Amino acid sequence: MFQSTYSGPKATIGGVLMDAPSKEFALAGSLEELKIKGRLVVHGGHRPILVIYDRGRVFALDNRCPHMGFPLERGTVEDGILTCHWHHARFDLESGCTFDLWADDVPICPVEVRNGDVWVKTTFTHADPAAHWHQRLANGLAHDLGLVIAKAVHGQLAAGVPQAEIVRQVALFGAQNRDGWGVGLTILTALANILPVLPEEEAYLALFHGARRVAADCDGEAPRRERAPLGSRPDPAALKRWLRRWTNVRHREAAERTLLTAIAAHFSPAELADALFAAETERAFADTGHSLDFINKAFECLDLVGWQHAAALLPTVVGQMVAARGAEESTAWRQPVDLVALCEESTSELADLFAAGRGSRDWSGHAALAQELLGDDPARIVDALKEAIRAGAAPADLGQSLAYAAALRVARFGNANEHADWETAHHVFTYANAVHQMLTRIGTANIDTHVTAVRGVLHGAMALYLARYLNVPPARIPGDGGEQLDDLPADPETIGAALLDAFDRQRQVDLAARLVARHLTLGHSPQALIATLAHAVLREDAGFHAYQMLEAGVRQFGAWGDTDEGRHILIAVARYLAAHSPTERASLQTADIARRLMRGGELHQEAGSS
Ligand code: FES
């Protein structure tokens, strides 16, 4: 902290007598004038600086209140405390530190009094900006302070801190300060996954949203308790069996220690994924798919922040996994058709089917299989999956077909459904995406040992079957069959603006779908479209599902590329987002205030002159 003290006719800074103010200093006025007025404001090409005389001492600080940028010159000074005129945040005059954490500390700057004149240094710098903003982010996360988080993220980015480093700081905070993986860490990871396709300004917003949701998730929660791996190193098959066993009997401590032992034994990410997927799919479509989605996101988070943090992050998913309620406990999965029994019967055949299909390496029936998965006879759906395996489809191929079919459920979601039904369609899609990503991670090298994981595809297919009513009648998918949509604009910028305009109004589901189709059928850049969809999410106070939908859609589009199937997937994303927009955009306002404060502009000048 800078000390800014006047203690007599000759001023010192840090105990050193200065001969002349440097070029970084600006003249605030005479000491006499300051004594009479009590405060002066220095304007120029720098931030407005407030100079205050209080009981024989001179202080200088940023005139923009760190809360919302209103001028502090209207504030009240009493007993060394400056109280902002607007929302009454209070600051220690000497250090700028706030007594009201929601307002953040106000930056101060050095001041010199020489020959009866008051000079202030016009630059506000930190010796180590990256370390300073790292600490501010830690404070913001600890106290769930949106504005402090926004400024700290902005400050770290401006200081050149890599985006992945910010994600790491927030992820580790989230893992340590909550007893289990939650919505916040899922949102953080989903947004971090799409950072590479975002422009710089959007990256700031994405990191801010991720961090604020992690902070909110941890607020008031009990911190995580450390657990230790076993002292022995059982073989991988035993650890996998044990993990399933502990999941079945809902023994969290045992499951966590087993997983920690696997991590300590340096299981590869693929082996860990195999073990966790096998345990997770002991229950069908657990917690309407969220449990598996969280597991997948924990793996993706480790890809982003580094696998050296596996012991800190991965066990956070175990609590929900062992406690989850499986679909086998629900009537809908048991009657009129026992879907659970259907899955179990098929599982016993998987090893032989994979063995039969091993010779075929070029299976490419993803789209055709997806259409079969959308059928209304569960036995035929299971037969279609078995036939695909026999024909050479690898587990990840099945996952891709399932995810595409689930995207089609969303893309064809009938507008006559209840609004809450969007979430039913969403759950199946994000579950299917997680299945696909996990099976891709597990790989095809040891299919015989991974047969259990394919249960996830079967469970997803049954969840998809049960959601078939969402497409009765189905919404038309625009752009199919060469449809040109010539009534819509043609250039990509106008299409993008029209899409954002559609998201500005409620229930523009079909218009959003048509604009996406128009953009892609004209051959415009899918990346530009994805950036527009991301912007549409990041400007809102989006719900958890909107982030999941966006990220899963981008992932699945990546699997298909700019094809008809890719178009269908982005239409699904746009339709879901349109059904959930607009919101109040309060977070965007916080992010914008922080951005303008950090850039040094004079906010609320009109308020100062009123
Ligand atoms: S407390 Fe100063 S602007 Fe709100």
Coordinates of C-alpha atoms and ligand atoms in Angstrom, one line a residue:
M1 CA 0.0 0.0 0.0
F2 CA 1.2 3.5 -0.7
Q3 CA 1.5 5.8 2.2
S4 CA 0.2 9.3 1.4
T5 CA 0.9 11.6 4.3
Y6 CA 1.6 15.3 4.7
S7 CA 3.4 16.1 8.0
G8 CA 4.8 19.6 7.6
P9 CA 6.1 22.1 5.2
K10 CA 8.6 19.6 3.6
A11 CA 7.0 16.3 2.6
T12 CA 8.7 13.0 2.4
I13 CA 7.7 9.7 0.8
G14 CA 9.0 6.6 2.3
G15 CA 11.3 8.7 4.4
V16 CA 13.1 10.1 1.4
L17 CA 13.1 13.8 0.8
M18 CA 12.2 14.5 -2.9
D19 CA 13.8 17.4 -4.7
A20 CA 11.2 17.7 -7.3
P21 CA 8.0 15.9 -8.3
S22 CA 8.6 13.4 -11.2
K23 CA 6.7 13.7 -14.5
E24 CA 4.2 11.2 -13.2
F25 CA 3.0 13.8 -10.7
A26 CA 0.3 16.3 -11.4
L27 CA -0.4 19.5 -9.5
A28 CA -3.6 19.3 -7.4
G29 CA -3.5 22.8 -6.1
S30 CA -2.0 24.7 -3.2
L31 CA -2.1 23.3 0.3
E32 CA -3.8 26.4 1.5
E33 CA -6.7 25.9 -1.0
L34 CA -6.9 22.3 0.0
K35 CA -7.1 23.2 3.6
I36 CA -9.9 25.7 2.9
K37 CA -12.0 23.4 0.6
G38 CA -11.1 20.1 2.4
R39 CA -10.9 18.3 -1.0
L40 CA -9.8 18.8 -4.6
V41 CA -10.3 16.7 -7.7
V42 CA -7.5 16.4 -10.3
H43 CA -8.7 15.7 -13.8
G44 CA -6.7 14.9 -16.9
G45 CA -5.7 12.1 -19.1
H46 CA -5.6 9.8 -16.1
R47 CA -8.3 8.6 -13.6
P48 CA -9.9 11.4 -11.6
I49 CA -8.0 11.7 -8.4
L50 CA -9.6 12.9 -5.2
V51 CA -7.3 14.7 -2.8
I52 CA -8.5 15.1 0.8
Y53 CA -7.1 17.1 3.7
D54 CA -8.0 15.6 7.1
R55 CA -6.6 16.6 10.4
G56 CA -3.1 17.7 9.2
R57 CA -2.7 14.9 6.6
V58 CA -3.2 14.8 2.9
F59 CA -4.6 11.7 1.1
A60 CA -5.1 10.9 -2.6
L61 CA -7.3 8.2 -4.0
D62 CA -9.2 7.2 -7.1
N63 CA -12.3 9.5 -7.2
R64 CA -14.4 6.7 -8.7
C65 CA -16.0 4.7 -5.9
P66 CA -14.9 1.0 -6.5
H67 CA -18.5 0.0 -6.0
M68 CA -20.2 1.6 -9.0
G69 CA -17.9 4.4 -10.0
F70 CA -19.8 7.3 -8.5
P71 CA -17.6 10.2 -7.5
L72 CA -16.2 9.9 -4.0
E73 CA -15.8 13.6 -3.8
R74 CA -19.4 13.8 -2.6
G75 CA -18.5 11.5 0.3
T76 CA -18.2 12.3 4.0
V77 CA -15.0 12.2 6.1
E78 CA -15.2 11.5 9.7
D79 CA -12.6 10.0 12.1
G80 CA -10.3 8.8 9.2
I81 CA -13.2 7.1 7.5
L82 CA -14.5 8.2 4.0
T83 CA -18.2 7.3 3.5
C84 CA -19.4 7.2 -0.1
H85 CA -22.4 9.5 -0.7
W86 CA -24.3 7.0 -2.9
H87 CA -24.6 3.6 -1.2
H88 CA -22.6 4.5 1.9
A89 CA -19.7 2.1 1.5
R90 CA -17.0 3.1 4.0
F91 CA -13.3 3.3 3.4
D92 CA -10.2 3.7 5.5
L93 CA -8.9 7.0 4.2
E94 CA -5.2 6.1 4.6
S95 CA -5.2 2.6 3.0
G96 CA -8.3 2.8 0.8
C97 CA -9.4 -0.5 2.2
T98 CA -13.1 -0.9 2.6
F99 CA -15.1 -1.8 5.6
D100 CA -17.9 -3.0 3.3
L101 CA -16.6 -5.9 1.3
W102 CA -19.3 -5.7 -1.5
A103 CA -17.8 -2.3 -2.5
D104 CA -14.1 -3.4 -2.9
D105 CA -11.1 -1.4 -1.8
V106 CA -10.4 2.0 -3.4
P107 CA -7.0 2.4 -5.0
I108 CA -4.8 5.2 -3.4
C109 CA -1.9 7.0 -4.9
P110 CA 1.2 8.8 -3.5
V111 CA 0.9 12.5 -2.7
E112 CA 3.7 15.1 -2.1
V113 CA 3.5 18.5 -0.6
R114 CA 6.3 20.8 -1.9
N115 CA 6.7 24.5 -1.4
G116 CA 3.1 24.8 -0.4
D117 CA 1.7 22.9 -3.4
V118 CA 0.1 19.4 -3.4
W119 CA 1.3 17.0 -6.1
V120 CA -0.3 13.6 -6.8
K121 CA 1.0 10.6 -8.7
T122 CA -1.4 10.0 -11.5
T123 CA -0.7 6.3 -12.1
F124 CA -2.2 3.5 -10.0
T125 CA 0.0 0.5 -10.2
H126 CA 0.8 -2.7 -8.2
A127 CA 4.3 -4.0 -7.9
D128 CA 3.1 -7.4 -9.1
P129 CA -0.3 -7.0 -10.8
A130 CA -0.8 -10.7 -11.4
A131 CA -0.2 -11.5 -7.7
H132 CA -2.4 -8.6 -6.6
W133 CA -5.3 -9.7 -8.8
H134 CA -4.8 -13.4 -7.8
Q135 CA -5.3 -12.4 -4.2
R136 CA -8.3 -10.2 -5.0
L137 CA -9.9 -13.1 -6.9
A138 CA -9.3 -15.3 -3.8
N139 CA -11.0 -12.7 -1.7
G140 CA -13.9 -12.3 -4.1
L141 CA -14.4 -16.1 -4.3
A142 CA -14.2 -16.5 -0.5
H143 CA -16.9 -13.8 0.2
D144 CA -18.9 -14.4 -3.0
L145 CA -18.4 -10.8 -4.2
G146 CA -19.5 -10.5 -7.8
L147 CA -17.9 -7.1 -8.4
V148 CA -14.6 -8.1 -6.8
I149 CA -14.5 -11.3 -8.8
A150 CA -15.2 -9.4 -12.1
K151 CA -12.4 -6.9 -11.4
A152 CA -10.0 -9.6 -10.4
V153 CA -10.7 -11.6 -13.5
H154 CA -10.3 -8.5 -15.6
G155 CA -7.1 -7.5 -13.7
Q156 CA -5.5 -10.9 -14.2
L157 CA -6.3 -11.0 -17.9
A158 CA -4.9 -7.5 -18.3
A159 CA -1.8 -8.6 -16.4
G160 CA -1.2 -11.4 -18.9
V161 CA -2.3 -14.3 -16.6
P162 CA -3.2 -17.2 -18.9
Q163 CA -6.9 -18.1 -19.0
A164 CA -6.1 -21.6 -17.9
E165 CA -4.4 -20.3 -14.8
I166 CA -7.6 -18.4 -13.8
V167 CA -9.7 -21.5 -14.4
R168 CA -7.2 -23.5 -12.2
Q169 CA -7.5 -21.0 -9.3
V170 CA -11.3 -21.0 -9.4
A171 CA -11.6 -24.8 -9.9
L172 CA -9.3 -25.6 -6.9
F173 CA -11.2 -23.0 -4.8
G174 CA -14.4 -24.8 -5.7
A175 CA -13.1 -28.2 -5.0
Q176 CA -11.8 -27.2 -1.5
N177 CA -14.7 -25.0 -0.3
R178 CA -17.7 -27.2 -1.0
D179 CA -18.2 -30.8 0.0
G180 CA -18.7 -32.1 -3.6
W181 CA -18.7 -31.1 -7.2
G182 CA -21.6 -28.8 -8.0
V183 CA -23.3 -26.6 -10.6
G184 CA -20.6 -23.9 -10.3
L185 CA -17.8 -26.2 -11.3
T186 CA -19.8 -27.6 -14.1
I187 CA -20.5 -24.1 -15.5
L188 CA -16.9 -23.1 -15.0
T189 CA -15.7 -26.1 -17.0
A190 CA -18.3 -25.8 -19.7
L191 CA -17.3 -22.2 -20.3
A192 CA -13.6 -22.9 -20.1
N193 CA -14.1 -25.6 -22.7
I194 CA -15.4 -23.0 -25.2
L195 CA -12.9 -20.3 -24.4
P196 CA -10.9 -21.1 -27.6
V197 CA -13.8 -20.1 -29.8
L198 CA -14.5 -16.9 -27.9
P199 CA -13.3 -13.4 -28.7
E200 CA -11.3 -11.7 -25.9
E201 CA -14.2 -9.7 -24.4
E202 CA -16.3 -12.8 -24.3
A203 CA -13.5 -14.7 -22.6
Y204 CA -13.6 -12.2 -19.7
L205 CA -17.4 -12.7 -19.4
A206 CA -17.1 -16.4 -19.5
L207 CA -14.4 -16.6 -16.8
F208 CA -16.4 -14.1 -14.7
H209 CA -19.6 -16.2 -15.0
G210 CA -17.7 -19.4 -14.2
A211 CA -16.0 -17.8 -11.1
R212 CA -19.1 -16.2 -9.8
R213 CA -21.1 -19.4 -10.0
V214 CA -18.4 -21.3 -8.2
A215 CA -18.3 -18.6 -5.5
A216 CA -22.1 -18.8 -5.1
D217 CA -22.0 -22.6 -5.0
C218 CA -19.5 -22.4 -2.1
D219 CA -21.1 -19.6 -0.2
G220 CA -22.2 -20.9 3.2
E221 CA -21.2 -24.5 2.4
A222 CA -19.0 -26.7 4.6
P223 CA -15.6 -27.1 3.1
R224 CA -14.4 -30.4 1.8
R225 CA -12.6 -32.8 4.2
E226 CA -9.4 -34.4 3.1
R227 CA -9.4 -38.2 2.7
A228 CA -6.4 -40.4 2.1
P229 CA -5.8 -43.3 -0.3
L230 CA -5.3 -46.8 1.0
G231 CA -1.8 -47.8 2.0
S232 CA -1.9 -50.8 -0.4
R233 CA -2.0 -50.8 -4.2
P234 CA -4.6 -53.4 -5.3
D235 CA -4.7 -54.3 -9.0
P236 CA -6.8 -52.1 -11.3
A237 CA -9.5 -54.8 -11.7
A238 CA -10.0 -55.0 -7.9
L239 CA -10.2 -51.2 -7.6
K240 CA -12.8 -51.0 -10.3
R241 CA -14.9 -53.8 -8.7
W242 CA -14.6 -52.1 -5.3
L243 CA -15.8 -48.8 -6.7
R244 CA -18.9 -50.4 -8.1
R245 CA -19.5 -52.3 -4.9
W246 CA -19.3 -49.1 -2.7
T247 CA -21.5 -47.2 -5.2
N248 CA -24.1 -50.0 -4.9
V249 CA -24.2 -49.8 -1.1
R250 CA -23.8 -46.0 -1.1
H251 CA -20.6 -46.0 0.9
R252 CA -19.1 -42.7 0.1
E253 CA -16.0 -42.9 2.3
A254 CA -15.0 -46.3 0.9
A255 CA -15.6 -45.1 -2.6
E256 CA -13.5 -42.0 -2.2
R257 CA -10.6 -43.9 -0.7
T258 CA -10.8 -46.4 -3.5
L259 CA -10.7 -43.7 -6.1
L260 CA -7.9 -41.9 -4.3
T261 CA -6.0 -45.2 -4.3
A262 CA -6.4 -45.5 -8.1
I263 CA -5.1 -41.9 -8.5
A264 CA -2.2 -42.6 -6.2
A265 CA -1.4 -45.7 -8.2
H266 CA -1.2 -43.5 -11.3
F267 CA -4.1 -44.9 -13.2
S268 CA -4.3 -43.2 -16.6
P269 CA -7.3 -40.8 -17.2
A270 CA -8.8 -43.5 -19.5
E271 CA -8.5 -46.1 -16.7
L272 CA -10.0 -43.7 -14.2
A273 CA -12.8 -42.9 -16.6
D274 CA -13.5 -46.6 -17.1
A275 CA -13.7 -47.3 -13.4
L276 CA -15.9 -44.3 -12.6
F277 CA -18.2 -44.9 -15.6
A278 CA -18.6 -48.5 -14.6
A279 CA -19.6 -47.5 -11.1
E280 CA -21.8 -44.6 -12.2
T281 CA -23.8 -46.9 -14.6
E282 CA -24.6 -49.3 -11.7
R283 CA -27.7 -47.0 -11.6
A284 CA -29.6 -46.1 -14.7
F285 CA -29.7 -42.4 -15.8
A286 CA -28.8 -41.4 -12.2
D287 CA -30.2 -38.1 -11.0
T288 CA -31.7 -37.5 -14.4
G289 CA -28.3 -37.7 -16.0
H290 CA -26.6 -35.0 -13.9
S291 CA -24.4 -37.4 -11.9
L292 CA -22.7 -38.6 -15.1
D293 CA -22.5 -35.2 -16.5
F294 CA -20.7 -34.0 -13.4
I295 CA -18.2 -36.9 -13.6
N296 CA -17.5 -36.1 -17.2
K297 CA -17.0 -32.4 -16.4
A298 CA -14.6 -33.3 -13.6
F299 CA -12.5 -35.1 -16.2
E300 CA -12.7 -32.2 -18.6
C301 CA -11.7 -29.8 -15.8
L302 CA -8.6 -31.9 -15.2
D303 CA -7.7 -31.7 -18.9
L304 CA -7.9 -27.9 -18.5
V305 CA -6.1 -27.4 -15.2
G306 CA -3.7 -30.3 -15.2
W307 CA -3.9 -33.9 -14.0
Q308 CA -1.6 -33.2 -11.1
H309 CA -4.7 -31.9 -9.4
A310 CA -6.6 -35.2 -9.9
A311 CA -6.6 -36.1 -6.1
A312 CA -8.1 -32.7 -5.3
L313 CA -10.8 -32.6 -8.0
L314 CA -11.9 -36.1 -9.0
P315 CA -13.1 -37.4 -5.7
T316 CA -15.5 -34.5 -5.5
V317 CA -17.9 -36.3 -7.8
V318 CA -18.1 -39.4 -5.6
G319 CA -20.6 -38.1 -3.1
Q320 CA -23.3 -37.4 -5.7
M321 CA -22.5 -40.6 -7.5
V322 CA -23.0 -42.9 -4.6
A323 CA -26.1 -41.1 -3.3
A324 CA -27.8 -40.7 -6.7
R325 CA -31.3 -42.0 -7.3
G326 CA -31.4 -44.3 -10.3
A327 CA -34.1 -44.4 -12.9
E328 CA -34.6 -48.1 -12.0
E329 CA -36.4 -46.8 -8.9
S330 CA -39.0 -45.0 -10.9
T331 CA -42.3 -46.3 -12.3
A332 CA -41.8 -44.9 -15.7
W333 CA -38.8 -47.2 -16.3
R334 CA -40.6 -50.3 -15.1
Q335 CA -44.1 -50.0 -16.6
P336 CA -45.6 -50.7 -19.1
V337 CA -42.2 -52.0 -20.3
D338 CA -39.4 -52.9 -17.9
L339 CA -36.7 -50.9 -19.5
V340 CA -34.2 -51.7 -16.8
A341 CA -34.6 -55.5 -17.4
L342 CA -34.3 -54.8 -21.2
C343 CA -30.9 -53.0 -20.6
E344 CA -29.6 -55.7 -18.3
E345 CA -30.5 -58.5 -20.7
S346 CA -28.6 -56.7 -23.5
T347 CA -25.6 -56.0 -21.3
S348 CA -24.9 -59.7 -21.0
E349 CA -24.6 -60.0 -24.8
L350 CA -22.3 -57.0 -25.3
A351 CA -19.0 -58.9 -25.0
D352 CA -19.9 -61.3 -27.7
L353 CA -21.3 -58.6 -29.9
F354 CA -18.1 -56.5 -29.6
A355 CA -16.0 -59.6 -30.4
A356 CA -18.1 -60.2 -33.5
G357 CA -17.7 -56.6 -34.7
R358 CA -14.0 -56.2 -34.1
G359 CA -13.0 -56.9 -37.6
S360 CA -14.9 -53.9 -39.0
R361 CA -13.1 -50.7 -38.4
D362 CA -14.9 -48.4 -40.8
W363 CA -18.5 -48.3 -39.3
S364 CA -20.1 -45.1 -40.3
G365 CA -23.8 -45.5 -39.6
H366 CA -24.0 -42.8 -37.0
A367 CA -26.8 -40.8 -38.5
A368 CA -28.9 -43.9 -39.5
L369 CA -28.5 -45.4 -36.0
A370 CA -29.6 -42.0 -34.5
Q371 CA -32.9 -42.2 -36.4
E372 CA -33.5 -45.8 -35.1
L373 CA -32.8 -44.5 -31.6
L374 CA -35.7 -42.1 -32.0
G375 CA -38.2 -44.9 -32.6
D376 CA -41.1 -45.8 -30.3
D377 CA -40.3 -49.5 -29.6
P378 CA -37.7 -49.9 -26.9
A379 CA -36.9 -53.5 -28.0
R380 CA -36.2 -52.4 -31.5
I381 CA -34.0 -49.6 -30.2
V382 CA -31.9 -52.0 -28.3
D383 CA -31.7 -54.3 -31.3
A384 CA -30.5 -51.4 -33.4
L385 CA -27.7 -50.8 -30.9
K386 CA -26.7 -54.4 -30.9
E387 CA -26.7 -54.6 -34.7
A388 CA -24.5 -51.6 -34.8
I389 CA -22.0 -53.2 -32.4
R390 CA -22.1 -56.4 -34.4
A391 CA -21.4 -54.3 -37.6
G392 CA -18.3 -52.7 -36.0
A393 CA -19.5 -49.6 -34.1
A394 CA -17.2 -48.8 -31.2
P395 CA -18.6 -47.5 -27.9
A396 CA -17.8 -43.9 -28.8
D397 CA -19.6 -44.3 -32.1
L398 CA -22.7 -45.4 -30.2
G399 CA -22.3 -42.3 -27.9
Q400 CA -22.1 -40.0 -30.9
S401 CA -25.3 -41.5 -32.4
L402 CA -27.1 -41.2 -29.1
A403 CA -26.0 -37.6 -28.7
Y404 CA -27.2 -36.6 -32.1
A405 CA -30.5 -38.3 -31.6
A406 CA -30.9 -36.5 -28.3
A407 CA -30.1 -33.2 -30.1
L408 CA -32.8 -34.0 -32.6
R409 CA -35.3 -34.3 -29.7
V410 CA -34.5 -30.7 -28.8
A411 CA -34.4 -29.5 -32.4
R412 CA -37.9 -31.0 -33.0
F413 CA -39.3 -30.0 -29.5
G414 CA -42.9 -29.2 -30.1
N415 CA -44.0 -25.7 -29.0
A416 CA -47.2 -27.2 -27.6
N417 CA -45.3 -28.8 -24.8
E418 CA -45.1 -27.3 -21.4
H419 CA -42.2 -25.0 -20.9
A420 CA -40.7 -27.2 -18.2
D421 CA -40.5 -30.0 -20.7
W422 CA -37.5 -28.3 -22.3
E423 CA -35.5 -29.6 -19.3
T424 CA -36.5 -33.2 -20.1
A425 CA -35.2 -32.8 -23.6
H426 CA -32.1 -31.0 -22.2
H427 CA -31.3 -33.7 -19.6
V428 CA -31.2 -36.5 -22.2
F429 CA -29.0 -34.4 -24.6
T430 CA -26.4 -33.4 -22.0
Y431 CA -26.4 -37.0 -20.6
A432 CA -25.8 -38.3 -24.0
N433 CA -23.0 -35.8 -24.6
A434 CA -21.4 -36.9 -21.4
V435 CA -21.7 -40.6 -22.4
H436 CA -20.1 -39.8 -25.8
Q437 CA -17.2 -37.9 -24.2
M438 CA -16.6 -40.5 -21.5
L439 CA -16.6 -43.3 -24.1
T440 CA -14.3 -41.4 -26.3
R441 CA -11.9 -40.9 -23.4
I442 CA -12.1 -44.6 -22.4
G443 CA -11.2 -45.5 -26.0
T444 CA -11.4 -48.7 -27.9
A445 CA -8.1 -50.4 -26.9
N446 CA -9.7 -52.8 -24.4
I447 CA -13.3 -53.1 -25.4
D448 CA -13.7 -56.4 -23.5
T449 CA -13.0 -54.6 -20.2
H450 CA -15.2 -51.6 -21.2
V451 CA -18.4 -53.4 -21.9
T452 CA -19.9 -52.2 -18.7
A453 CA -19.5 -48.6 -19.9
V454 CA -21.8 -49.2 -22.8
R455 CA -24.6 -49.5 -20.3
G456 CA -24.6 -45.7 -20.4
V457 CA -25.6 -45.8 -24.0
L458 CA -28.5 -48.2 -23.2
H459 CA -29.6 -46.0 -20.4
G460 CA -29.4 -42.9 -22.5
A461 CA -31.4 -44.6 -25.3
M462 CA -34.2 -45.5 -22.9
A463 CA -34.3 -42.0 -21.5
L464 CA -34.5 -40.8 -25.1
Y465 CA -37.3 -43.3 -25.8
L466 CA -39.3 -42.1 -22.8
A467 CA -39.0 -38.5 -24.0
R468 CA -40.5 -39.3 -27.4
Y469 CA -43.7 -37.4 -26.5
L470 CA -41.7 -34.1 -26.8
N471 CA -41.7 -34.5 -30.5
V472 CA -45.5 -35.1 -30.9
P473 CA -46.1 -33.3 -33.2
P474 CA -42.4 -32.5 -34.1
A475 CA -41.3 -29.0 -34.9
R476 CA -40.0 -28.6 -38.5
I477 CA -36.3 -28.3 -38.8
P478 CA -35.5 -25.4 -41.1
G479 CA -33.0 -25.7 -43.9
D480 CA -33.6 -29.4 -44.7
G481 CA -34.1 -30.5 -48.3
G482 CA -32.3 -27.4 -49.7
E483 CA -34.8 -24.9 -48.1
Q484 CA -33.4 -21.5 -48.7
L485 CA -35.3 -19.3 -46.2
D486 CA -35.0 -16.3 -48.6
D487 CA -37.3 -14.1 -46.5
L488 CA -34.4 -13.8 -44.0
P489 CA -31.3 -11.6 -44.3
A490 CA -28.3 -13.0 -46.2
D491 CA -25.1 -11.4 -44.9
P492 CA -23.7 -13.0 -41.7
E493 CA -23.6 -9.8 -39.6
T494 CA -27.3 -9.0 -40.3
I495 CA -28.2 -12.6 -39.5
G496 CA -26.2 -12.5 -36.3
A497 CA -27.9 -9.2 -35.3
A498 CA -31.3 -10.7 -36.1
L499 CA -30.5 -13.7 -34.0
L500 CA -29.5 -11.6 -31.0
D501 CA -32.7 -9.5 -31.5
A502 CA -34.7 -12.7 -31.4
F503 CA -33.1 -13.6 -28.1
D504 CA -34.1 -10.2 -26.8
R505 CA -37.7 -11.2 -27.1
Q506 CA -39.5 -14.1 -25.4
R507 CA -40.5 -17.3 -27.3
Q508 CA -38.7 -16.6 -30.6
V509 CA -37.8 -20.3 -30.8
D510 CA -38.7 -20.9 -34.4
L511 CA -37.2 -17.6 -35.7
A512 CA -34.0 -18.5 -33.9
A513 CA -33.9 -21.9 -35.6
R514 CA -34.6 -20.4 -39.0
L515 CA -31.8 -17.8 -38.6
V516 CA -29.3 -20.5 -37.6
A517 CA -30.4 -22.6 -40.6
R518 CA -30.1 -19.5 -42.9
H519 CA -26.6 -18.8 -41.7
L520 CA -25.3 -22.3 -42.2
T521 CA -27.1 -23.1 -45.5
L522 CA -25.6 -20.0 -47.0
G523 CA -22.2 -21.4 -46.1
H524 CA -21.2 -18.7 -43.5
S525 CA -18.7 -19.5 -40.8
P526 CA -20.0 -21.9 -38.1
Q527 CA -17.4 -20.3 -35.7
A528 CA -19.1 -16.9 -36.1
L529 CA -22.4 -18.5 -35.4
I530 CA -21.1 -20.3 -32.3
A531 CA -19.6 -17.0 -31.1
T532 CA -23.0 -15.3 -31.5
L533 CA -24.7 -18.1 -29.6
A534 CA -22.1 -17.9 -26.8
H535 CA -22.6 -14.1 -26.6
A536 CA -26.3 -14.7 -26.3
V537 CA -25.7 -16.9 -23.3
L538 CA -23.0 -14.8 -21.7
R539 CA -25.0 -11.6 -21.7
E540 CA -27.8 -13.3 -19.8
D541 CA -28.2 -14.4 -16.2
A542 CA -28.3 -17.8 -17.7
G543 CA -29.5 -20.9 -15.9
F544 CA -27.3 -23.8 -15.4
H545 CA -28.9 -25.8 -18.2
A546 CA -28.2 -23.0 -20.8
Y547 CA -24.5 -23.3 -20.2
Q548 CA -24.6 -27.0 -20.5
M549 CA -26.7 -26.9 -23.6
L550 CA -24.4 -24.4 -25.3
E551 CA -21.2 -26.4 -24.5
A552 CA -22.6 -29.8 -25.3
G553 CA -23.9 -28.4 -28.6
V554 CA -20.5 -27.0 -29.5
R555 CA -18.9 -30.3 -28.6
Q556 CA -21.3 -32.3 -30.7
F557 CA -21.1 -29.9 -33.6
G558 CA -17.3 -30.5 -33.5
A559 CA -18.0 -34.2 -34.0
W560 CA -20.1 -33.7 -37.1
G561 CA -18.7 -30.5 -38.5
D562 CA -20.6 -28.2 -41.0
T563 CA -23.1 -30.9 -42.1
D564 CA -26.8 -31.4 -42.0
E565 CA -26.4 -33.1 -38.6
G566 CA -24.2 -30.2 -37.4
R567 CA -26.9 -27.8 -38.4
H568 CA -29.5 -29.7 -36.5
I569 CA -27.4 -29.7 -33.4
L570 CA -26.9 -25.9 -33.5
I571 CA -30.6 -25.4 -34.2
A572 CA -31.2 -27.4 -31.1
V573 CA -29.0 -25.1 -29.1
A574 CA -30.6 -22.0 -30.5
R575 CA -34.1 -23.2 -29.9
Y576 CA -33.4 -24.0 -26.3
L577 CA -31.7 -20.7 -25.7
A578 CA -34.5 -18.8 -27.4
A579 CA -37.0 -20.5 -25.0
H580 CA -35.0 -19.2 -22.0
S581 CA -34.2 -15.7 -23.1
P582 CA -34.1 -12.9 -22.2
T583 CA -33.3 -12.5 -18.5
E584 CA -32.6 -9.4 -16.4
R585 CA -28.8 -9.4 -17.3
A586 CA -27.8 -8.2 -13.9
S587 CA -24.5 -10.1 -14.1
L588 CA -23.6 -8.4 -17.4
Q589 CA -24.2 -5.1 -15.7
T590 CA -21.7 -6.1 -12.9
A591 CA -19.2 -7.2 -15.4
D592 CA -19.6 -4.0 -17.4
I593 CA -19.1 -1.8 -14.3
A594 CA -16.0 -3.7 -13.4
R595 CA -14.7 -3.4 -16.9
R596 CA -15.2 0.3 -17.0
L597 CA -13.7 0.8 -13.6
M598 CA -10.6 -1.2 -14.6
R599 CA -10.2 0.7 -17.8
G600 CA -10.0 3.9 -15.8
G601 CA -12.8 5.8 -17.4
E602 CA -14.8 8.4 -15.5
L603 CA -18.1 6.7 -14.7
H604 CA -21.1 8.7 -13.6
Q605 CA -19.7 12.1 -14.3
E606 CA -23.2 13.4 -14.5
A607 CA -23.8 12.3 -10.9
G608 CA -20.7 14.3 -9.8
S609 CA -22.0 17.5 -11.2
S610 CA -25.6 17.1 -10.0
Ligands
FES1 S1 -21.1 3.0 -2.4 FE1 -20.1 4.3 -3.7 S2 -21.1 4.1 -5.6 FE2 -22.1 2.7 -4.3

